[in-house]
Structures are given as C-alpha cells and as structure tokens.
PDB file of C-alpha atoms in Angstrom:
ATOM      1  CA  MET X   1     -16.403   4.833 -20.007  1.00 46.00           C
ATOM      2  CA  THR X   2     -16.838   5.800 -16.353  1.00 64.00           C
ATOM      3  CA  ARG X   3     -15.123   5.444 -13.034  1.00 79.00           C
ATOM      4  CA  LEU X   4     -16.677   4.477  -9.740  1.00 88.00           C
ATOM      5  CA  ARG X   5     -15.838   6.714  -6.803  1.00 90.00           C
ATOM      6  CA  PHE X   6     -15.824   5.543  -3.180  1.00 89.00           C
ATOM      7  CA  ALA X   7     -14.142   7.222  -0.195  1.00 89.00           C
ATOM      8  CA  SER X   8     -10.911   8.716  -1.592  1.00 89.00           C
ATOM      9  CA  PHE X   9     -10.663   6.116  -4.365  1.00 91.00           C
ATOM     10  CA  GLU X  10     -11.681   5.980  -8.011  1.00 91.00           C
ATOM     11  CA  PHE X  11     -11.882   2.678  -9.880  1.00 91.00           C
ATOM     12  CA  ASP X  12     -11.813   2.357 -13.648  1.00 90.00           C
ATOM     13  CA  ALA X  13     -13.296  -1.118 -14.112  1.00 86.00           C
ATOM     14  CA  ALA X  14     -12.719  -1.207 -17.870  1.00 86.00           C
ATOM     15  CA  ALA X  15      -8.990  -0.553 -17.481  1.00 87.00           C
ATOM     16  CA  GLY X  16      -8.659  -2.390 -14.155  1.00 87.00           C
ATOM     17  CA  GLU X  17      -7.050   0.694 -12.602  1.00 91.00           C
ATOM     18  CA  LEU X  18      -7.421   1.917  -9.022  1.00 92.00           C
ATOM     19  CA  TRP X  19      -6.664   5.575  -8.225  1.00 93.00           C
ATOM     20  CA  ARG X  20      -6.389   7.503  -4.969  1.00 91.00           C
ATOM     21  CA  ASP X  21      -6.100  11.268  -4.784  1.00 85.00           C
ATOM     22  CA  GLY X  22      -5.043  11.371  -8.435  1.00 84.00           C
ATOM     23  CA  ARG X  23      -2.345   8.698  -8.037  1.00 90.00           C
ATOM     24  CA  ARG X  24      -2.620   5.281  -9.648  1.00 90.00           C
ATOM     25  CA  LEU X  25      -2.150   2.408  -7.194  1.00 90.00           C
ATOM     26  CA  PRO X  26      -0.490  -0.897  -8.128  1.00 88.00           C
ATOM     27  CA  LEU X  27      -3.198  -3.536  -8.537  1.00 87.00           C
ATOM     28  CA  GLN X  28      -2.749  -6.855 -10.288  1.00 89.00           C
ATOM     29  CA  ARG X  29      -5.254  -8.272 -12.778  1.00 89.00           C
ATOM     30  CA  GLN X  30      -7.052 -10.747 -10.503  1.00 89.00           C
ATOM     31  CA  PRO X  31      -7.560  -8.347  -7.542  1.00 93.00           C
ATOM     32  CA  ALA X  32      -8.791  -5.730 -10.051  1.00 92.00           C
ATOM     33  CA  ARG X  33     -11.316  -8.200 -11.478  1.00 92.00           C
ATOM     34  CA  LEU X  34     -12.446  -9.055  -7.956  1.00 94.00           C
ATOM     35  CA  LEU X  35     -12.951  -5.358  -7.170  1.00 93.00           C
ATOM     36  CA  GLU X  36     -14.961  -4.984 -10.391  1.00 92.00           C
ATOM     37  CA  LEU X  37     -17.185  -7.910  -9.395  1.00 93.00           C
ATOM     38  CA  LEU X  38     -17.742  -6.660  -5.828  1.00 94.00           C
ATOM     39  CA  THR X  39     -18.417  -3.016  -6.743  1.00 92.00           C
ATOM     40  CA  ALA X  40     -20.831  -4.052  -9.503  1.00 90.00           C
ATOM     41  CA  ARG X  41     -22.952  -5.642  -6.771  1.00 91.00           C
ATOM     42  CA  ALA X  42     -22.156  -3.293  -3.897  1.00 90.00           C
ATOM     43  CA  GLY X  43     -24.065  -4.158  -0.747  1.00 90.00           C
ATOM     44  CA  GLU X  44     -24.826  -7.676  -1.982  1.00 92.00           C
ATOM     45  CA  LEU X  45     -23.203 -10.959  -1.045  1.00 94.00           C
ATOM     46  CA  VAL X  46     -20.982 -12.298  -3.828  1.00 94.00           C
ATOM     47  CA  THR X  47     -20.518 -15.996  -3.186  1.00 94.00           C
ATOM     48  CA  ARG X  48     -17.232 -17.814  -3.317  1.00 92.00           C
ATOM     49  CA  ASP X  49     -18.492 -19.911  -6.221  1.00 91.00           C
ATOM     50  CA  GLU X  50     -19.471 -16.783  -8.173  1.00 92.00           C
ATOM     51  CA  ILE X  51     -15.978 -15.387  -7.600  1.00 92.00           C
ATOM     52  CA  ARG X  52     -14.377 -18.669  -8.720  1.00 89.00           C
ATOM     53  CA  GLN X  53     -16.425 -18.680 -11.911  1.00 89.00           C
ATOM     54  CA  ALA X  54     -15.712 -15.015 -12.690  1.00 89.00           C
ATOM     55  CA  LEU X  55     -11.977 -15.033 -11.926  1.00 87.00           C
ATOM     56  CA  TRP X  56     -10.866 -18.536 -12.886  1.00 83.00           C
ATOM     57  CA  GLY X  57     -13.735 -20.420 -14.583  1.00 80.00           C
ATOM     58  CA  ASP X  58     -14.015 -24.175 -14.921  1.00 71.00           C
ATOM     59  CA  ASP X  59     -11.122 -24.580 -17.337  1.00 68.00           C
ATOM     60  CA  THR X  60      -8.461 -23.145 -15.037  1.00 62.00           C
ATOM     61  CA  HIS X  61      -7.159 -25.416 -12.284  1.00 64.00           C
ATOM     62  CA  VAL X  62      -5.767 -23.560  -9.263  1.00 65.00           C
ATOM     63  CA  ASP X  63      -5.578 -23.966  -5.508  1.00 76.00           C
ATOM     64  CA  PHE X  64      -8.786 -21.997  -5.095  1.00 80.00           C
ATOM     65  CA  GLU X  65      -8.588 -21.391  -1.334  1.00 85.00           C
ATOM     66  CA  ARG X  66      -5.054 -20.111  -1.446  1.00 85.00           C
ATOM     67  CA  SER X  67      -5.587 -18.124  -4.665  1.00 86.00           C
ATOM     68  CA  LEU X  68      -8.753 -16.476  -3.349  1.00 90.00           C
ATOM     69  CA  ASN X  69      -7.192 -15.616   0.014  1.00 90.00           C
ATOM     70  CA  PHE X  70      -4.175 -14.123  -1.741  1.00 89.00           C
ATOM     71  CA  CYS X  71      -6.372 -12.156  -4.154  1.00 92.00           C
ATOM     72  CA  VAL X  72      -8.515 -10.708  -1.342  1.00 93.00           C
ATOM     73  CA  ALA X  73      -5.414  -9.884   0.705  1.00 92.00           C
ATOM     74  CA  ARG X  74      -3.842  -7.993  -2.211  1.00 92.00           C
ATOM     75  CA  LEU X  75      -7.038  -6.034  -2.791  1.00 93.00           C
ATOM     76  CA  ARG X  76      -7.380  -5.153   0.896  1.00 93.00           C
ATOM     77  CA  SER X  77      -3.756  -4.052   0.946  1.00 93.00           C
ATOM     78  CA  ALA X  78      -4.340  -1.705  -1.998  1.00 92.00           C
ATOM     79  CA  LEU X  79      -7.401  -0.244  -0.273  1.00 93.00           C
ATOM     80  CA  GLY X  80      -5.746  -0.085   3.164  1.00 93.00           C
ATOM     81  CA  ASP X  81      -8.623  -2.204   4.468  1.00 93.00           C
ATOM     82  CA  ASN X  82      -8.699  -4.328   7.606  1.00 91.00           C
ATOM     83  CA  ALA X  83     -10.343  -7.754   7.593  1.00 88.00           C
ATOM     84  CA  SER X  84     -11.287  -7.588  11.285  1.00 89.00           C
ATOM     85  CA  SER X  85     -12.911  -4.134  11.009  1.00 90.00           C
ATOM     86  CA  PRO X  86     -13.511  -3.622   7.292  1.00 92.00           C
ATOM     87  CA  THR X  87     -14.339  -0.345   5.598  1.00 93.00           C
ATOM     88  CA  PHE X  88     -14.674  -1.744   2.083  1.00 94.00           C
ATOM     89  CA  ILE X  89     -14.700  -5.568   1.901  1.00 94.00           C
ATOM     90  CA  GLU X  90     -16.685  -7.583   4.414  1.00 94.00           C
ATOM     91  CA  THR X  91     -16.064 -11.311   4.785  1.00 93.00           C
ATOM     92  CA  VAL X  92     -19.164 -13.463   5.120  1.00 93.00           C
ATOM     93  CA  PRO X  93     -17.655 -16.637   6.654  1.00 92.00           C
ATOM     94  CA  THR X  94     -17.816 -19.748   4.430  1.00 90.00           C
ATOM     95  CA  ARG X  95     -20.079 -17.923   1.969  1.00 93.00           C
ATOM     96  CA  GLY X  96     -18.265 -15.059   0.242  1.00 93.00           C
ATOM     97  CA  TYR X  97     -17.636 -11.300   0.350  1.00 95.00           C
ATOM     98  CA  ARG X  98     -19.614  -8.064   0.255  1.00 95.00           C
ATOM     99  CA  PHE X  99     -18.526  -4.552  -0.773  1.00 93.00           C
ATOM    100  CA  ILE X 100     -19.868  -2.326   2.024  1.00 92.00           C
ATOM    101  CA  ALA X 101     -18.607   1.176   1.186  1.00 90.00           C
ATOM    102  CA  ALA X 102     -20.953   3.703  -0.396  1.00 90.00           C
ATOM    103  CA  ILE X 103     -20.307   4.260  -4.108  1.00 86.00           C
ATOM    104  CA  ASP X 104     -20.844   7.783  -5.413  1.00 81.00           C
ATOM    105  CA  ARG X 105     -22.320   8.610  -8.794  1.00 58.00           C
ATOM    106  CA  PRO X 106     -19.887   7.465 -11.546  1.00 59.00           C
ATOM    107  CA  VAL X 107     -17.555  10.117 -12.858  1.00 52.00           C
ATOM    108  CA  THR X 108     -16.353  10.509 -16.420  1.00 50.00           C
ATOM    109  CA  ALA X 109     -13.002   8.861 -17.028  1.00 46.00           C
ATOM    110  CA  ARG X 110     -10.173  10.731 -18.664  1.00 47.00           C
ATOM    111  CA  SER X 111     -10.458   8.797 -21.913  1.00 44.00           C
ATOM    112  CA  ASP X 112     -13.972  10.241 -22.423  1.00 43.00           C
ATOM    113  CA  MET X 113     -12.597  13.764 -22.562  1.00 46.00           C
ATOM    114  CA  PRO X 114     -11.923  15.263 -26.001  1.00 50.00           C
ATOM    115  CA  ALA X 115      -8.293  14.875 -27.055  1.00 51.00           C
ATOM    116  CA  ARG X 116      -7.651  18.647 -26.975  1.00 55.00           C
ATOM    117  CA  ALA X 117      -9.107  18.953 -23.473  1.00 55.00           C
ATOM    118  CA  ARG X 118      -6.989  16.036 -22.247  1.00 58.00           C
ATOM    119  CA  ARG X 119      -3.864  17.589 -23.747  1.00 60.00           C
ATOM    120  CA  LEU X 120      -4.539  20.997 -22.204  1.00 60.00           C
ATOM    121  CA  ARG X 121      -5.247  19.435 -18.847  1.00 65.00           C
ATOM    122  CA  ARG X 122      -2.030  17.416 -19.007  1.00 65.00           C
ATOM    123  CA  ILE X 123      -0.011  20.535 -19.853  1.00 65.00           C
ATOM    124  CA  ALA X 124      -1.649  22.437 -16.975  1.00 63.00           C
ATOM    125  CA  VAL X 125      -0.867  19.638 -14.518  1.00 61.00           C
ATOM    126  CA  GLN X 126       2.752  19.411 -15.692  1.00 63.00           C
ATOM    127  CA  THR X 127       3.158  23.177 -15.374  1.00 64.00           C
ATOM    128  CA  LEU X 128       1.736  23.088 -11.857  1.00 57.00           C
ATOM    129  CA  LEU X 129       4.028  20.241 -10.828  1.00 60.00           C
ATOM    130  CA  LEU X 130       7.063  22.089 -12.150  1.00 61.00           C
ATOM    131  CA  ALA X 131       6.040  25.196 -10.229  1.00 62.00           C
ATOM    132  CA  ILE X 132       5.580  23.183  -7.027  1.00 59.00           C
ATOM    133  CA  ALA X 133       8.954  21.482  -7.505  1.00 55.00           C
ATOM    134  CA  ALA X 134      10.667  24.836  -8.051  1.00 59.00           C
ATOM    135  CA  ALA X 135       9.013  26.305  -4.959  1.00 60.00           C
ATOM    136  CA  ALA X 136      10.018  23.288  -2.907  1.00 56.00           C
ATOM    137  CA  GLY X 137      13.607  23.685  -4.053  1.00 57.00           C
ATOM    138  CA  VAL X 138      13.633  27.334  -2.981  1.00 53.00           C
ATOM    139  CA  VAL X 139      12.203  26.457   0.427  1.00 50.00           C
ATOM    140  CA  ALA X 140      14.798  23.722   0.903  1.00 50.00           C
ATOM    141  CA  LEU X 141      17.664  26.043   0.020  1.00 50.00           C
ATOM    142  CA  ARG X 142      16.412  28.715   2.396  1.00 54.00           C
ATOM    143  CA  ALA X 143      15.914  26.242   5.210  1.00 48.00           C
ATOM    144  CA  PHE X 144      19.308  24.568   4.987  1.00 48.00           C
ATOM    145  CA  GLY X 145      21.570  27.258   3.611  1.00 50.00           C
ATOM    146  CA  PRO X 146      22.665  28.340   0.141  1.00 49.00           C
ATOM    147  CA  GLY X 147      23.990  25.528  -2.014  1.00 47.00           C
ATOM    148  CA  ALA X 148      23.192  22.876   0.555  1.00 48.00           C
ATOM    149  CA  ALA X 149      22.062  19.492  -0.787  1.00 56.00           C
ATOM    150  CA  VAL X 150      19.367  18.268   1.587  1.00 74.00           C
ATOM    151  CA  VAL X 151      19.435  14.482   1.782  1.00 85.00           C
ATOM    152  CA  PRO X 152      17.099  13.072   4.458  1.00 89.00           C
ATOM    153  CA  LYS X 153      18.434  10.258   6.609  1.00 90.00           C
ATOM    154  CA  VAL X 154      16.178   7.289   7.410  1.00 90.00           C
ATOM    155  CA  VAL X 155      16.747   4.563   9.994  1.00 90.00           C
ATOM    156  CA  VAL X 156      15.107   1.188   9.315  1.00 90.00           C
ATOM    157  CA  VAL X 157      14.645  -0.497  12.677  1.00 88.00           C
ATOM    158  CA  PRO X 158      14.616  -4.324  12.486  1.00 87.00           C
ATOM    159  CA  PHE X 159      10.967  -5.352  12.275  1.00 89.00           C
ATOM    160  CA  HIS X 160       9.513  -6.862  15.429  1.00 87.00           C
ATOM    161  CA  ASN X 161       8.119 -10.411  15.364  1.00 89.00           C
ATOM    162  CA  GLU X 162       5.076 -10.355  17.669  1.00 89.00           C
ATOM    163  CA  THR X 163       3.735 -13.773  16.624  1.00 87.00           C
ATOM    164  CA  GLY X 164       5.536 -15.790  19.278  1.00 86.00           C
ATOM    165  CA  VAL X 165       6.806 -18.118  16.533  1.00 87.00           C
ATOM    166  CA  ALA X 166      10.584 -18.173  16.648  1.00 87.00           C
ATOM    167  CA  ASP X 167      10.895 -19.309  13.018  1.00 82.00           C
ATOM    168  CA  LEU X 168       9.279 -16.047  11.923  1.00 87.00           C
ATOM    169  CA  ASP X 169      12.131 -13.984  13.413  1.00 87.00           C
ATOM    170  CA  ARG X 170      14.006 -14.724  10.188  1.00 90.00           C
ATOM    171  CA  VAL X 171      11.033 -13.581   8.113  1.00 90.00           C
ATOM    172  CA  ALA X 172      10.681 -10.313  10.056  1.00 87.00           C
ATOM    173  CA  LYS X 173      14.389  -9.672   9.530  1.00 87.00           C
ATOM    174  CA  GLY X 174      14.021 -10.547   5.856  1.00 89.00           C
ATOM    175  CA  VAL X 175      11.322  -7.908   5.331  1.00 90.00           C
ATOM    176  CA  SER X 176      13.311  -5.198   7.118  1.00 87.00           C
ATOM    177  CA  ASP X 177      16.519  -6.159   5.265  1.00 89.00           C
ATOM    178  CA  ALA X 178      14.699  -6.029   1.926  1.00 90.00           C
ATOM    179  CA  THR X 179      13.299  -2.601   2.847  1.00 91.00           C
ATOM    180  CA  VAL X 180      16.826  -1.344   3.540  1.00 88.00           C
ATOM    181  CA  VAL X 181      17.974  -2.622   0.141  1.00 89.00           C
ATOM    182  CA  LYS X 182      15.063  -0.955  -1.680  1.00 87.00           C
ATOM    183  CA  LEU X 183      15.581   2.400   0.059  1.00 87.00           C
ATOM    184  CA  ALA X 184      19.341   2.294  -0.393  1.00 86.00           C
ATOM    185  CA  ALA X 185      18.812   2.043  -4.157  1.00 86.00           C
ATOM    186  CA  SER X 186      17.762   5.699  -4.152  1.00 81.00           C
ATOM    187  CA  SER X 187      20.333   8.470  -4.163  1.00 80.00           C
ATOM    188  CA  ARG X 188      17.743  10.786  -2.572  1.00 80.00           C
ATOM    189  CA  LEU X 189      18.098   9.216   0.893  1.00 82.00           C
ATOM    190  CA  LYS X 190      20.725   8.179   3.375  1.00 88.00           C
ATOM    191  CA  VAL X 191      19.701   4.874   4.922  1.00 89.00           C
ATOM    192  CA  ILE X 192      20.799   3.187   8.125  1.00 88.00           C
ATOM    193  CA  GLY X 193      19.746  -0.407   8.723  1.00 79.00           C
ATOM    194  CA  ASN X 194      20.807  -3.321  10.911  1.00 64.00           C
ATOM    195  CA  ALA X 195      23.033  -1.114  13.023  1.00 57.00           C
ATOM    196  CA  SER X 196      23.864  -2.454  16.454  1.00 48.00           C
ATOM    197  CA  GLY X 197      21.566  -1.259  19.201  1.00 56.00           C
ATOM    198  CA  LEU X 198      18.543  -0.660  16.953  1.00 67.00           C
ATOM    199  CA  THR X 199      15.499  -2.046  18.760  1.00 67.00           C
ATOM    200  CA  PHE X 200      11.771  -1.712  18.196  1.00 67.00           C
ATOM    201  CA  SER X 201      10.082   0.950  20.307  1.00 68.00           C
ATOM    202  CA  PHE X 202       7.145   3.320  20.042  1.00 67.00           C
ATOM    203  CA  ARG X 203       8.147   5.282  23.157  1.00 73.00           C
ATOM    204  CA  PRO X 204       8.684   8.896  22.058  1.00 69.00           C
ATOM    205  CA  ILE X 205      11.779   9.246  24.230  1.00 66.00           C
ATOM    206  CA  ASP X 206      13.365   6.194  22.582  1.00 75.00           C
ATOM    207  CA  MET X 207      12.515   7.311  19.037  1.00 79.00           C
ATOM    208  CA  LYS X 208      13.837  10.823  19.677  1.00 80.00           C
ATOM    209  CA  ALA X 209      17.042   9.480  21.223  1.00 81.00           C
ATOM    210  CA  MET X 210      17.615   7.043  18.346  1.00 79.00           C
ATOM    211  CA  GLY X 211      17.037   9.685  15.700  1.00 79.00           C
ATOM    212  CA  ASP X 212      19.228  12.237  17.418  1.00 82.00           C
ATOM    213  CA  ALA X 213      22.034   9.742  18.050  1.00 80.00           C
ATOM    214  CA  LEU X 214      22.136   8.728  14.375  1.00 81.00           C
ATOM    215  CA  GLY X 215      21.366  12.158  12.923  1.00 85.00           C
ATOM    216  CA  ALA X 216      18.210  10.821  11.262  1.00 87.00           C
ATOM    217  CA  GLN X 217      15.024  12.676  10.454  1.00 90.00           C
ATOM    218  CA  TYR X 218      12.811   9.588  10.013  1.00 91.00           C
ATOM    219  CA  LEU X 219      12.394   6.079  11.407  1.00 90.00           C
ATOM    220  CA  VAL X 220      10.811   3.090   9.670  1.00 91.00           C
ATOM    221  CA  LEU X 221       9.344   0.635  12.185  1.00 87.00           C
ATOM    222  CA  GLY X 222       7.536  -2.635  11.567  1.00 89.00           C
ATOM    223  CA  GLN X 223       5.558  -5.279  13.419  1.00 89.00           C
ATOM    224  CA  MET X 224       4.647  -8.779  12.318  1.00 89.00           C
ATOM    225  CA  LYS X 225       1.466 -10.460  13.563  1.00 90.00           C
ATOM    226  CA  ARG X 226      -0.486 -13.559  12.505  1.00 88.00           C
ATOM    227  CA  ASP X 227      -3.699 -15.503  12.918  1.00 85.00           C
ATOM    228  CA  GLU X 228      -4.691 -18.919  11.642  1.00 81.00           C
ATOM    229  CA  HIS X 229      -5.231 -17.632   8.093  1.00 83.00           C
ATOM    230  CA  GLN X 230      -2.560 -15.055   7.325  1.00 91.00           C
ATOM    231  CA  VAL X 231       0.453 -13.050   8.422  1.00 90.00           C
ATOM    232  CA  ARG X 232       0.197  -9.282   8.834  1.00 92.00           C
ATOM    233  CA  VAL X 233       3.041  -6.785   8.490  1.00 92.00           C
ATOM    234  CA  VAL X 234       2.343  -3.360   9.982  1.00 91.00           C
ATOM    235  CA  ALA X 235       4.708  -0.641   8.732  1.00 91.00           C
ATOM    236  CA  HIS X 236       5.172   2.858  10.202  1.00 90.00           C
ATOM    237  CA  LEU X 237       7.080   5.952   9.068  1.00 91.00           C
ATOM    238  CA  ILE X 238       7.831   8.224  12.057  1.00 90.00           C
ATOM    239  CA  ARG X 239       9.162  11.789  11.928  1.00 90.00           C
ATOM    240  CA  VAL X 240      11.814  12.098  14.641  1.00 88.00           C
ATOM    241  CA  SER X 241      11.346  15.817  15.377  1.00 87.00           C
ATOM    242  CA  ASP X 242       7.851  15.377  16.858  1.00 86.00           C
ATOM    243  CA  GLN X 243       7.498  11.555  16.895  1.00 81.00           C
ATOM    244  CA  THR X 244       4.369  11.692  14.732  1.00 85.00           C
ATOM    245  CA  HIS X 245       3.214   9.203  12.117  1.00 86.00           C
ATOM    246  CA  VAL X 246       3.858  10.396   8.585  1.00 88.00           C
ATOM    247  CA  TRP X 247       2.441   7.145   7.188  1.00 91.00           C
ATOM    248  CA  ALA X 248       1.338   3.684   8.320  1.00 89.00           C
ATOM    249  CA  THR X 249      -0.346   0.729   6.688  1.00 91.00           C
ATOM    250  CA  THR X 250      -0.860  -3.042   6.947  1.00 91.00           C
ATOM    251  CA  PHE X 251      -0.038  -5.854   4.531  1.00 92.00           C
ATOM    252  CA  ASP X 252      -1.985  -9.108   4.953  1.00 92.00           C
ATOM    253  CA  ARG X 253      -0.580 -12.143   3.154  1.00 92.00           C
ATOM    254  CA  PRO X 254      -1.277 -15.890   3.418  1.00 91.00           C
ATOM    255  CA  VAL X 255       2.462 -16.560   3.196  1.00 86.00           C
ATOM    256  CA  LEU X 256       5.627 -14.493   3.475  1.00 87.00           C
ATOM    257  CA  ASP X 257       7.976 -16.218   1.058  1.00 90.00           C
ATOM    258  CA  LEU X 258      10.930 -14.359  -0.467  1.00 90.00           C
ATOM    259  CA  PRO X 259       8.979 -12.871  -3.426  1.00 90.00           C
ATOM    260  CA  THR X 260       6.273 -11.635  -1.042  1.00 92.00           C
ATOM    261  CA  GLN X 261       8.873 -10.154   1.320  1.00 90.00           C
ATOM    262  CA  SER X 262      10.395  -8.313  -1.639  1.00 90.00           C
ATOM    263  CA  GLU X 263       6.971  -7.099  -2.784  1.00 92.00           C
ATOM    264  CA  ILE X 264       6.106  -5.714   0.671  1.00 93.00           C
ATOM    265  CA  ALA X 265       9.536  -4.090   0.974  1.00 90.00           C
ATOM    266  CA  ASP X 266       9.026  -2.430  -2.415  1.00 90.00           C
ATOM    267  CA  LEU X 267       5.637  -1.035  -1.342  1.00 93.00           C
ATOM    268  CA  ILE X 268       7.079   0.258   1.946  1.00 93.00           C
ATOM    269  CA  ALA X 269      10.084   1.839   0.225  1.00 88.00           C
ATOM    270  CA  ASN X 270       7.942   3.612  -2.361  1.00 89.00           C
ATOM    271  CA  ALA X 271       5.580   4.893   0.328  1.00 89.00           C
ATOM    272  CA  VAL X 272       8.526   6.230   2.349  1.00 90.00           C
ATOM    273  CA  LEU X 273      10.098   7.888  -0.683  1.00 89.00           C
ATOM    274  CA  SER X 274       6.858   9.478  -1.862  1.00 87.00           C
ATOM    275  CA  ARG X 275       6.078  10.933   1.562  1.00 87.00           C
ATOM    276  CA  ILE X 276       9.569  12.207   2.352  1.00 86.00           C
ATOM    277  CA  GLY X 277      10.635  13.465  -1.061  1.00 69.00           C
ATOM    278  CA  GLY X 278       7.641  13.174  -3.336  1.00 67.00           C
ATOM    279  CA  PHE X 279       9.291  10.618  -5.641  1.00 61.00           C
ATOM    280  CA  ARG X 280       9.242   6.862  -6.196  1.00 62.00           C
ATOM    281  CA  LEU X 281      11.731   4.160  -7.115  1.00 59.00           C
TER     282      LEU X 281
END
C-alpha cells in the first residue's frame, strides 16, 4: 500500500486518509473518494458524470448538484485550496474538475513497514514528543516565573458580514458565537467573546489596543463573503504582540446552516488550540 505525496500533503487512498506534515486531517468519506478519483487521473479532466457514477452510482438518489458542490467545498477546505485561484483542484465550468498539482513518486505507507519497525518508530516519536513537551514546560516556567500557570487569553471578535445581505448578519454572529463556545470548552485558554466594543479591524493600532485593553495575547477575526454559488468564511488568528498572522484559512460552503456553523467553529477552535498550545479539543 502506498501514499501519494503532493505539496505538503500525503494521501492514503486505500484508507481514505489525508495527512499534512505528519498530522492527519479530518476528511469525510465522499470528499476522500473524490480526492482518490482526481489524483488517480491527475492532470486530466474528470467529468461530472464520472464523479456521479464513482461517488453515488445509479442506485443512490441525491441532489447531485448540491451534494457535489458540498463535496468539492469540503475537499478544498481540507486542502486550503481556493476555487478562484486553485492550487490543487481546478473547476472546468459545466464539465467537471481537474487535479492540477504535481504528484511526487508514491511513498510507502506506515502499514507496509514491518511490525517491529513500526513499534520502534512509534516509541521514538513518543519519546521525542515527551522531550519537547518537557522542554516547553521549562521554557514557560522560566518566561513567566516559577510556579506560574501560563494560560493564554484569546479574544474572539464578532465575525464581519461583508456580503451586504442583512440576513447573514445573524449567520456571521452564529459562527463567531459557536467558536467562542468551542474554545471555552478548553481549560487551556481564557476566552473573551461578544464583549461590548469589540469590532472587526485589521489595523495594527486597533488590534494592539484591543489586545492590551483586554490583556489578551491573541485575536480571532473572521470575515464572511459570498458569490452566487457559495458562502465563504475567512478566519484569522492574530498575535497581539506584533500583529502578525499565526494562522488563516477559508471555508467555502454552499449553505451555512446550524450544523455547518458548528463544523466550521470546531475547525477554527482546533486550529487555534493547536497553534497556541499544541493541543486539540
């Protein structure tokens, strides 16, 4: 069994698993099957009908347009791809999709390694992670004083609706509220959300002033955009001390119902937690 490697990703088609820099990314069954189909014919057009046959077949009755758009959007989100300027998945209007990234020579998957080698490698990785965690704890104690418990504070600024559609103000607020709830579930962070006076701004002076006023080390900002096909949520994690991006990504969805808002909030919260503290919910 082998994995395909492209850019910083590895894809195990047999298991339907997508990895980036050694970390497994969440990818549902249908987007994984679509990625398998596209990478198997990299550089070629895969028609919409071929995708329908491969993913749903003739015996499954679904809203094909909506299901396909949702499937492609989920896959692009996992890859951090942009439909208007794609790196991985190119849309061929009315016809289908094409995988445009270069695929390196397949690499041997972990399950092909002898059991003893896999076990030794796992032990080595665990030992390294423990050493890194111990070193990080020492650095934190030295930086903030003996016995100090360092708990980062994060401000979630209400997401900004840039669509011009007033009804979507509620949706933008719903995503930011859900993000606050997800982050607040962790004892590793202090979270401020929906406080009076919090407004969207990328001006360094405003971000610095907001962080300093609230004693926060990080800000989570969001924008909501749309076109005729989908709604896009752009999320940013900003470090207050130098106003630099720690992380940013986009989520393209055909709809933003409550389950989708919760899903996006979960992805944002996990990204924030992993980049600030190296852990996930």
